[in-house]
């Protein structure tokens, strides 16, 4: 079930991926990767320190866009449920970190941030330092970067989901326990 529409009798808590957005991300990041590689190649042909510094920057940018391309391509191939919002908490299977299950009692705060064209569901666990420290190294590094940039280690692109920000907010509000 990857079409973004839930079949009759399907679990209403499961939110599938939005394939059109994932395709766009995969192809645009592949193009960016190629462009960065070509610029790095051209910069490496220049003699001197400026060309070397530019080449190193371009290689780093190529690696970063390559990671995004691999992530979106993997999501396209695997399909299936991207996010589950239920009585137990959230099950993230779509963000770059694929955080897995985070229970409601582990969540300090949830909010939607970012511009209108790229809303992001940000999840801040209680005792964030301990939560991030328990993760394996590549995931821990990505979580620290997200935490530094957006204030939350778990950042889920809403565009990757088959629901709008408002629908997602409603589902979370219906499932998350009220706090006193």
Short mmCIF file of C-alpha atoms in Angstrom, two decimals:
data_model
loop_
_atom_site.label_atom_id
_atom_site.label_comp_id
_atom_site.label_asym_id
_atom_site.label_seq_id
_atom_site.Cartn_x
_atom_site.Cartn_y
_atom_site.Cartn_z
CA UNK A 1 0.00 0.00 0.00
CA UNK A 2 2.17 2.87 -1.22
CA UNK A 3 -0.36 4.91 -3.13
CA UNK A 4 -1.02 7.28 -0.24
CA UNK A 5 -4.65 6.18 0.02
CA UNK A 6 -5.65 3.81 2.77
CA UNK A 7 -7.53 0.73 1.61
CA UNK A 8 -10.88 -0.14 3.12
CA UNK A 9 -10.34 -1.70 6.53
CA UNK A 10 -6.71 -0.52 6.68
CA UNK A 11 -5.26 0.77 9.93
CA UNK A 12 -6.17 4.47 10.13
CA UNK A 13 -3.20 5.08 12.42
CA UNK A 14 -0.71 4.15 9.67
CA UNK A 15 0.39 6.97 7.37
CA UNK A 16 1.96 5.85 4.07
CA UNK A 17 4.68 7.73 2.17
CA UNK A 18 3.86 10.26 -0.55
CA UNK A 19 5.54 8.76 -3.62
CA UNK A 20 5.43 11.88 -5.79
CA UNK A 21 7.41 13.88 -3.25
CA UNK A 22 9.92 11.08 -2.73
CA UNK A 23 10.43 10.81 -6.51
CA UNK A 24 11.04 14.55 -6.75
CA UNK A 25 13.57 14.43 -3.90
CA UNK A 26 15.34 11.39 -5.36
CA UNK A 27 15.73 12.85 -8.85
CA UNK A 28 16.59 16.40 -7.75
CA UNK A 29 19.18 15.21 -5.21
CA UNK A 30 20.69 12.88 -7.84
CA UNK A 31 21.02 15.87 -10.15
CA UNK A 32 22.59 17.94 -7.39
CA UNK A 33 25.02 15.15 -6.62
CA UNK A 34 26.10 15.02 -10.25
CA UNK A 35 26.41 18.81 -10.41
CA UNK A 36 28.57 18.93 -7.26
CA UNK A 37 30.82 16.17 -8.63
CA UNK A 38 31.28 18.07 -11.89
CA UNK A 39 32.09 21.33 -10.08
CA UNK A 40 34.54 19.46 -7.81
CA UNK A 41 36.20 17.94 -10.87
CA UNK A 42 36.53 21.36 -12.49
CA UNK A 43 37.83 22.93 -9.27
CA UNK A 44 40.40 20.19 -8.78
CA UNK A 45 41.85 21.01 -12.21
CA UNK A 46 42.67 24.54 -10.97
CA UNK A 47 46.02 24.92 -9.34
CA UNK A 48 46.40 26.36 -5.88
CA UNK A 49 44.64 26.44 -2.55
CA UNK A 50 41.34 28.08 -3.64
CA UNK A 51 40.69 25.32 -6.16
CA UNK A 52 41.49 22.62 -3.60
CA UNK A 53 39.23 24.18 -0.96
CA UNK A 54 36.38 24.50 -3.46
CA UNK A 55 36.90 20.89 -4.57
CA UNK A 56 36.73 19.67 -0.95
CA UNK A 57 33.57 21.68 -0.32
CA UNK A 58 31.97 20.28 -3.48
CA UNK A 59 32.86 16.71 -2.55
CA UNK A 60 31.23 17.23 0.87
CA UNK A 61 28.11 18.69 -0.76
CA UNK A 62 28.03 15.77 -3.23
CA UNK A 63 28.18 13.28 -0.36
CA UNK A 64 25.37 15.08 1.51
CA UNK A 65 23.07 15.21 -1.52
CA UNK A 66 23.99 11.60 -2.31
CA UNK A 67 22.82 10.56 1.16
CA UNK A 68 19.48 12.33 0.61
CA UNK A 69 19.18 10.65 -2.82
CA UNK A 70 19.85 7.22 -1.29
CA UNK A 71 17.35 7.85 1.51
CA UNK A 72 14.53 8.92 -0.81
CA UNK A 73 15.31 6.13 -3.29
CA UNK A 74 15.22 3.58 -0.47
CA UNK A 75 11.86 4.93 0.73
CA UNK A 76 10.49 4.70 -2.82
CA UNK A 77 11.59 1.10 -3.25
CA UNK A 78 10.50 -0.06 0.21
CA UNK A 79 7.21 1.86 0.21
CA UNK A 80 4.81 0.99 2.99
CA UNK A 81 4.05 2.78 6.20
CA UNK A 82 6.06 5.93 6.81
CA UNK A 83 4.67 6.91 10.21
CA UNK A 84 2.31 5.35 12.73
CA UNK A 85 0.53 7.53 15.25
CA UNK A 86 -1.22 5.42 17.87
CA UNK A 87 -2.04 5.19 21.57
CA UNK A 88 1.52 4.05 22.38
CA UNK A 89 3.29 6.91 20.58
CA UNK A 90 4.95 7.49 17.21
CA UNK A 91 6.70 4.98 14.99
CA UNK A 92 9.01 6.88 12.61
CA UNK A 93 10.02 4.96 9.51
CA UNK A 94 10.50 7.88 7.13
CA UNK A 95 12.88 10.49 8.55
CA UNK A 96 16.60 10.41 7.74
CA UNK A 97 17.23 8.96 11.20
CA UNK A 98 14.29 6.51 11.13
CA UNK A 99 13.95 6.88 14.89
CA UNK A 100 11.60 3.92 15.29
CA UNK A 101 9.18 3.81 18.22
CA UNK A 102 9.08 6.74 20.61
CA UNK A 103 6.47 6.41 23.34
CA UNK A 104 4.29 9.33 24.41
CA UNK A 105 5.83 9.26 27.90
CA UNK A 106 9.24 9.86 26.25
CA UNK A 107 8.02 12.95 24.36
CA UNK A 108 8.50 16.35 25.92
CA UNK A 109 7.22 18.39 22.99
CA UNK A 110 6.00 17.98 19.38
CA UNK A 111 5.60 20.85 16.92
CA UNK A 112 5.56 21.59 13.21
CA UNK A 113 8.30 23.96 12.03
CA UNK A 114 9.75 25.15 8.76
CA UNK A 115 8.35 27.08 5.84
CA UNK A 116 4.93 26.36 4.35
CA UNK A 117 6.50 24.56 1.38
CA UNK A 118 8.55 22.24 3.65
CA UNK A 119 6.85 21.63 7.01
CA UNK A 120 8.76 19.44 9.44
CA UNK A 121 7.35 17.49 12.39
CA UNK A 122 9.83 18.04 15.22
CA UNK A 123 9.87 15.61 18.16
CA UNK A 124 11.80 16.51 21.32
CA UNK A 125 12.21 13.66 23.80
CA UNK A 126 12.58 14.14 27.55
CA UNK A 127 16.26 13.93 28.55
CA UNK A 128 17.34 14.56 25.00
CA UNK A 129 21.05 14.11 25.77
CA UNK A 130 20.49 10.55 27.03
CA UNK A 131 18.12 9.71 24.16
CA UNK A 132 20.62 10.84 21.51
CA UNK A 133 23.55 9.18 23.32
CA UNK A 134 21.76 5.77 23.16
CA UNK A 135 21.65 5.85 19.33
CA UNK A 136 24.19 4.22 17.03
CA UNK A 137 26.85 6.50 15.53
CA UNK A 138 25.47 7.55 12.10
CA UNK A 139 21.99 8.07 13.58
CA UNK A 140 23.42 9.92 16.60
CA UNK A 141 25.34 12.31 14.31
CA UNK A 142 22.23 13.08 12.23
CA UNK A 143 20.16 13.57 15.40
CA UNK A 144 22.71 16.02 16.81
CA UNK A 145 22.67 17.99 13.55
CA UNK A 146 18.86 18.13 13.55
CA UNK A 147 18.84 19.07 17.22
CA UNK A 148 21.29 21.90 16.60
CA UNK A 149 19.45 23.24 13.54
CA UNK A 150 15.80 22.78 14.54
CA UNK A 151 15.83 22.14 18.28
CA UNK A 152 14.73 18.50 17.98
CA UNK A 153 16.68 15.32 17.21
CA UNK A 154 13.76 13.69 15.39
CA UNK A 155 12.63 15.68 12.36
CA UNK A 156 10.06 14.15 10.01
CA UNK A 157 9.37 15.87 6.67
CA UNK A 158 5.58 16.19 6.48
CA UNK A 159 5.81 16.32 2.66
CA UNK A 160 7.05 12.71 2.75
CA UNK A 161 3.71 11.69 4.29
CA UNK A 162 0.37 11.23 2.58
CA UNK A 163 -1.33 13.72 4.96
CA UNK A 164 -1.25 17.48 5.39
CA UNK A 165 0.22 19.28 8.40
CA UNK A 166 -3.29 19.91 9.72
CA UNK A 167 -4.33 16.27 9.39
CA UNK A 168 -1.13 15.16 11.10
CA UNK A 169 -1.68 17.65 13.93
CA UNK A 170 -5.24 16.31 14.36
CA UNK A 171 -4.09 12.67 14.46
CA UNK A 172 -1.39 13.44 17.02
CA UNK A 173 -3.84 15.44 19.13
CA UNK A 174 -6.31 12.56 19.10
CA UNK A 175 -3.72 9.97 20.17
CA UNK A 176 -1.35 11.86 22.50
CA UNK A 177 -2.38 11.78 26.14
CA UNK A 178 -3.36 15.10 27.68
CA UNK A 179 -0.67 16.60 29.90
CA UNK A 180 -1.44 18.30 33.16
#
